[in-house]
Coordinates of C-alpha atoms in Angstrom, one line a residue:
M203 CA -28.6 -3.8 -29.9
N204 CA -25.2 -5.2 -31.1
T205 CA -23.8 -8.4 -29.1
S206 CA -21.4 -6.6 -26.7
K207 CA -24.3 -4.3 -25.4
V208 CA -26.5 -7.5 -24.9
V209 CA -23.8 -9.4 -22.8
L210 CA -23.3 -6.3 -20.8
T211 CA -27.0 -5.7 -20.3
S212 CA -27.5 -9.3 -19.5
T213 CA -24.6 -9.3 -17.2
M214 CA -25.3 -6.2 -15.1
K215 CA -29.0 -7.9 -14.5
A216 CA -27.4 -11.2 -13.1
V217 CA -25.1 -9.0 -10.9
R218 CA -27.9 -6.8 -9.5
K219 CA -30.1 -10.0 -8.8
L220 CA -27.0 -11.5 -7.2
N221 CA -26.1 -8.9 -5.4
C222 CA -29.7 -8.6 -4.0
A223 CA -29.7 -12.1 -2.9
I224 CA -26.0 -12.7 -1.5
L225 CA -24.4 -9.2 -0.8
P226 CA -25.7 -8.6 2.5
K227 CA -24.9 -11.7 4.1
F228 CA -21.3 -11.4 2.4
L229 CA -20.6 -8.3 3.7
S230 CA -21.7 -9.0 7.1
Q231 CA -18.8 -12.0 7.0
H232 CA -15.9 -9.9 5.8
A233 CA -17.0 -6.0 7.8
A234 CA -14.1 -4.1 8.3
S235 CA -16.3 -2.3 10.9
E236 CA -15.5 -5.2 13.9
P237 CA -15.2 -4.2 17.5
P238 CA -11.4 -3.2 17.7
P239 CA -9.3 -5.7 19.7
Q240 CA -9.1 -5.2 23.4
G241 CA -5.8 -4.8 25.6
N242 CA -2.4 -5.7 23.9
K243 CA -4.3 -7.3 20.8
T244 CA -4.4 -6.3 17.1
H245 CA -5.7 -7.5 14.2
F246 CA -3.6 -9.9 11.8
G247 CA -6.0 -10.4 8.7
F248 CA -9.4 -11.0 10.5
E249 CA -7.4 -12.8 13.3
V250 CA -6.7 -11.2 16.6
V251 CA -3.3 -11.5 17.6
D252 CA -1.1 -10.2 20.6
E253 CA 0.4 -7.2 19.4
N254 CA 4.1 -8.6 19.9
E255 CA 3.0 -11.4 17.5
K256 CA 1.9 -9.4 14.5
T257 CA 5.5 -7.8 13.5
E258 CA 6.8 -11.3 13.3
K259 CA 3.7 -12.9 11.5
V260 CA 3.8 -9.9 9.0
H261 CA 7.8 -10.3 8.7
Q262 CA 6.9 -14.3 7.6
V263 CA 4.5 -13.1 5.2
F264 CA 6.8 -10.5 3.3
E265 CA 9.6 -13.0 3.6
S266 CA 7.7 -15.7 2.0
V267 CA 6.5 -13.4 -1.0
A268 CA 9.5 -11.6 -1.7
S269 CA 10.6 -13.5 -4.8
S270 CA 7.2 -13.2 -6.2
Y271 CA 6.1 -10.0 -5.0
D272 CA 6.3 -8.0 -8.3
K273 CA 4.8 -11.0 -10.6
M274 CA 2.0 -11.1 -8.2
N275 CA 1.5 -7.7 -8.2
D276 CA 0.6 -7.6 -11.8
A277 CA -1.3 -10.7 -11.8
M278 CA -3.8 -9.5 -8.9
S279 CA -4.0 -5.9 -10.3
F280 CA -3.8 -6.9 -14.1
G281 CA -0.9 -4.2 -14.2
I282 CA -2.9 -1.5 -12.9
H283 CA -0.9 -1.0 -9.8
R284 CA 2.0 0.6 -12.2
I285 CA -0.5 2.9 -13.4
W286 CA -1.3 3.7 -9.4
K287 CA 2.0 4.0 -8.9
D288 CA 3.2 6.6 -11.6
I289 CA 0.0 8.8 -10.4
F290 CA 1.4 8.3 -6.8
I291 CA 5.0 9.9 -8.0
D292 CA 3.4 12.3 -10.3
R293 CA 1.2 13.7 -7.2
L294 CA 4.5 13.9 -5.4
G295 CA 6.3 15.6 -8.1
P296 CA 9.7 15.8 -7.0
V297 CA 11.9 18.6 -7.8
P298 CA 15.9 18.5 -7.9
G299 CA 17.1 18.3 -4.2
T300 CA 14.3 16.2 -3.1
R301 CA 15.6 14.0 0.0
L302 CA 12.8 11.1 0.0
L303 CA 12.4 8.4 2.2
D304 CA 10.6 5.4 1.0
V305 CA 9.2 3.2 3.8
A306 CA 8.1 -0.1 3.4
G307 CA 9.4 0.1 -0.1
G308 CA 11.8 -3.0 -0.4
T309 CA 11.5 -3.9 -4.1
G310 CA 12.1 -0.5 -5.0
D311 CA 9.4 0.3 -7.2
I312 CA 8.4 3.9 -6.0
A313 CA 12.3 4.8 -5.7
F314 CA 12.8 3.7 -8.9
R315 CA 10.1 5.7 -10.5
F316 CA 11.2 8.6 -8.2
L317 CA 14.7 8.5 -9.8
K318 CA 13.0 8.4 -13.0
Y319 CA 10.6 11.1 -12.9
L320 CA 13.8 13.1 -11.6
K321 CA 15.8 11.9 -14.9
N322 CA 12.6 13.1 -17.2
T323 CA 12.6 16.5 -15.8
G324 CA 15.4 17.0 -17.8
N325 CA 17.8 18.5 -15.2
S326 CA 21.2 16.9 -15.6
D327 CA 22.0 17.8 -12.0
A328 CA 18.7 16.2 -10.8
H329 CA 20.1 12.8 -9.7
S330 CA 23.4 14.2 -8.1
E331 CA 21.1 16.7 -5.9
S332 CA 18.6 14.3 -5.0
H333 CA 18.4 10.9 -2.9
V334 CA 16.2 8.3 -2.1
T335 CA 16.6 5.9 1.1
I336 CA 14.5 2.7 0.8
S337 CA 13.4 1.5 4.3
D338 CA 11.9 -1.9 4.9
I339 CA 11.5 -4.4 8.0
N340 CA 12.0 -7.3 5.7
E341 CA 15.9 -7.9 4.4
H342 CA 14.6 -10.3 1.9
M343 CA 12.4 -7.6 0.2
L344 CA 15.7 -5.3 0.4
N345 CA 17.4 -7.7 -1.2
V346 CA 14.8 -8.3 -4.0
G347 CA 15.3 -4.3 -4.5
K348 CA 19.0 -4.2 -4.5
G349 CA 19.1 -6.6 -7.2
R350 CA 16.9 -4.6 -9.3
A351 CA 18.6 -1.4 -8.6
Q352 CA 22.1 -3.0 -9.8
K353 CA 20.1 -4.3 -12.9
L354 CA 18.7 -0.6 -13.7
G355 CA 22.3 0.8 -13.4
Y356 CA 21.5 2.7 -10.1
S357 CA 24.7 3.7 -7.9
D358 CA 24.9 3.9 -4.1
E359 CA 25.0 7.9 -4.6
Q360 CA 21.5 7.6 -5.7
I361 CA 19.8 5.1 -3.3
S362 CA 20.5 3.8 0.4
W363 CA 19.2 0.9 2.1
L364 CA 18.0 1.1 5.7
L365 CA 16.5 -2.3 7.5
A366 CA 14.3 -0.9 9.9
N367 CA 11.0 -0.7 11.6
A368 CA 8.4 2.0 10.6
E369 CA 7.4 2.7 14.1
E370 CA 11.1 3.0 15.2
L371 CA 12.9 4.4 12.5
P372 CA 16.8 5.3 13.2
I373 CA 17.0 8.5 11.6
E374 CA 17.2 11.9 13.1
D375 CA 14.7 14.5 13.4
N376 CA 14.1 16.8 10.5
S377 CA 15.9 14.9 8.0
Y378 CA 13.8 14.7 4.7
T379 CA 11.7 16.4 2.3
A380 CA 9.4 14.0 1.4
Y381 CA 8.6 10.5 3.0
T382 CA 6.6 8.3 0.9
I383 CA 4.8 4.6 2.0
A384 CA 2.9 2.8 -0.8
F385 CA 0.9 -0.5 0.1
G386 CA 2.8 -0.7 3.5
I387 CA 1.0 1.0 6.3
R388 CA -1.7 -1.3 6.9
N389 CA 0.9 -3.8 7.8
V390 CA 2.3 -2.1 10.9
T391 CA 1.2 -2.9 14.2
H392 CA 0.6 0.7 15.4
M393 CA -0.1 2.9 12.4
D394 CA -0.3 5.7 14.9
R395 CA 3.5 5.5 15.9
A396 CA 4.4 5.0 12.1
L397 CA 2.5 8.3 11.4
A398 CA 4.1 9.9 14.4
E399 CA 7.7 8.6 13.1
A400 CA 6.7 10.0 9.6
Y401 CA 6.0 13.5 11.0
R402 CA 9.0 13.5 13.0
V403 CA 11.7 12.8 10.0
L404 CA 10.3 15.0 8.0
K405 CA 12.0 18.6 7.8
P406 CA 9.3 21.3 8.5
G407 CA 7.4 21.9 5.0
G408 CA 7.8 18.2 4.1
R409 CA 5.4 16.2 2.4
F410 CA 4.0 12.7 3.7
L411 CA 2.0 10.6 0.7
C412 CA 0.6 7.3 1.4
L413 CA -0.8 5.2 -1.5
E414 CA -3.0 2.2 0.1
F415 CA -5.9 0.2 -0.8
S416 CA -9.2 1.5 0.5
H417 CA -12.6 1.3 0.6
V418 CA -15.0 1.3 -2.7
N419 CA -18.0 3.5 -2.1
N420 CA -20.4 1.6 -4.7
Q421 CA -22.1 -1.6 -3.1
V422 CA -22.2 -3.4 -6.6
L423 CA -18.6 -2.7 -7.2
Q424 CA -17.5 -3.5 -3.6
W425 CA -19.4 -6.8 -3.8
L426 CA -17.5 -7.8 -7.1
Y427 CA -14.1 -6.6 -5.6
D428 CA -14.9 -8.7 -2.5
R429 CA -15.5 -11.8 -4.6
Y430 CA -12.3 -11.4 -6.7
S431 CA -10.4 -10.5 -3.5
F432 CA -11.5 -13.6 -1.3
E433 CA -12.2 -16.2 -4.0
V434 CA -9.4 -15.4 -6.7
I435 CA -6.4 -13.5 -5.1
P436 CA -5.7 -16.5 -2.7
V437 CA -5.8 -19.0 -5.5
M438 CA -3.6 -17.1 -7.3
G439 CA -1.2 -16.8 -4.6
Q440 CA -1.2 -20.7 -4.8
V441 CA -0.8 -21.0 -8.4
I442 CA 1.9 -18.2 -8.9
A443 CA 3.9 -18.4 -5.8
G444 CA 2.8 -21.2 -4.1
D445 CA 1.3 -19.4 -1.1
W446 CA -2.1 -19.4 -0.2
K447 CA -1.9 -18.0 3.4
S448 CA 0.2 -15.0 2.8
Y449 CA -2.4 -13.8 -0.1
E450 CA -5.5 -14.6 2.3
Y451 CA -3.7 -12.3 5.0
L452 CA -3.0 -9.6 2.6
V453 CA -6.7 -9.2 1.4
E454 CA -8.0 -9.8 5.1
S455 CA -5.5 -6.6 5.8
I456 CA -7.3 -4.4 3.2
R457 CA -10.4 -5.1 4.8
Q458 CA -9.2 -4.3 8.3
F459 CA -7.8 -0.6 6.9
P460 CA -9.6 2.2 8.1
N461 CA -11.8 4.2 5.4
Q462 CA -10.5 7.2 3.5
E463 CA -12.2 9.8 6.3
D464 CA -11.0 7.8 9.4
F465 CA -7.3 7.5 7.8
S466 CA -7.2 11.0 7.2
K467 CA -8.0 11.8 10.9
M468 CA -5.4 9.6 11.9
I469 CA -3.1 11.7 9.9
R470 CA -4.2 15.1 11.1
S471 CA -3.7 13.3 14.9
A472 CA 0.0 12.7 13.8
G473 CA 0.2 16.7 13.3
F474 CA 0.2 17.0 9.5
R475 CA -1.6 19.7 8.0
C476 CA -3.6 20.3 4.7
V477 CA -4.5 16.8 4.8
S478 CA -6.2 15.2 1.7
Y479 CA -7.1 12.4 -0.1
E480 CA -7.7 10.9 -3.8
N481 CA -9.5 7.8 -5.0
L482 CA -8.2 5.8 -7.6
T483 CA -10.0 3.2 -9.5
F484 CA -13.7 3.9 -7.6
G485 CA -11.7 4.0 -4.2
V486 CA -10.0 0.5 -4.4
V487 CA -6.6 2.4 -3.9
A488 CA -6.5 6.2 -2.2
I489 CA -3.6 8.4 -2.1
H490 CA -3.2 10.3 1.0
S491 CA -1.2 13.8 1.6
G492 CA -0.2 15.7 4.5
F493 CA 2.3 18.4 5.1
K494 CA 4.5 19.1 8.2
L495 CA 3.8 23.0 8.7

């Protein structure tokens, strides 16, 4: 047996032994199936706060992390978030004439991929016929995106910017052919209201597509993922961005997010049809899809 196989075998044996000893206690400490907050309360990570507090707290988090957001995404996911987002746009499969609303998209990652995808179709009119509106509740995140758009040479004809709450979009009914939200919906106070708004602003036949952290369905991988999330990511946040608490919240918010089946039910309850999801990286993230029919 070669050296790499010996190391791998020894590592897996150690993980199994450690898993049996620690996993039950660790998962009980960070279980996402806690009783829901009562009254006008909601979760801010593992903390229970008044509903009217959460929006402001989330705003403060993203105000704090805006300048280092993309750098931290690369560090936390070892660059894999780029692949997830490429797959996300590939699943959307935009065509010339698509009018996209990208919510919680401040830094422009999804919008720029959308425009690049259209450009790569080889249709010279793709850009002129299509448009993306980037909406975010945080002005600092939008400013980062605007700076990136300018460097990439995108014009106002291709991208517009909207400072807005996903739960109360200042947009007319039936305005867009596609709605995307990537790593943002878990941060809204009332996900049901955000989903209802997504349904309202889409044209009949329009598509809702959400990329979000989800639930790993393998206990050993979940244990490893939890250890990395709770013990490494906040440290990265402190070292790279000088901000431990914001990244601790982001990790906790992932654990509070509904699992794939429960979130699919919420999407259906908002009125969407042909609802489905696709796990990426063993369920670390999932792409959720629905249509307004």
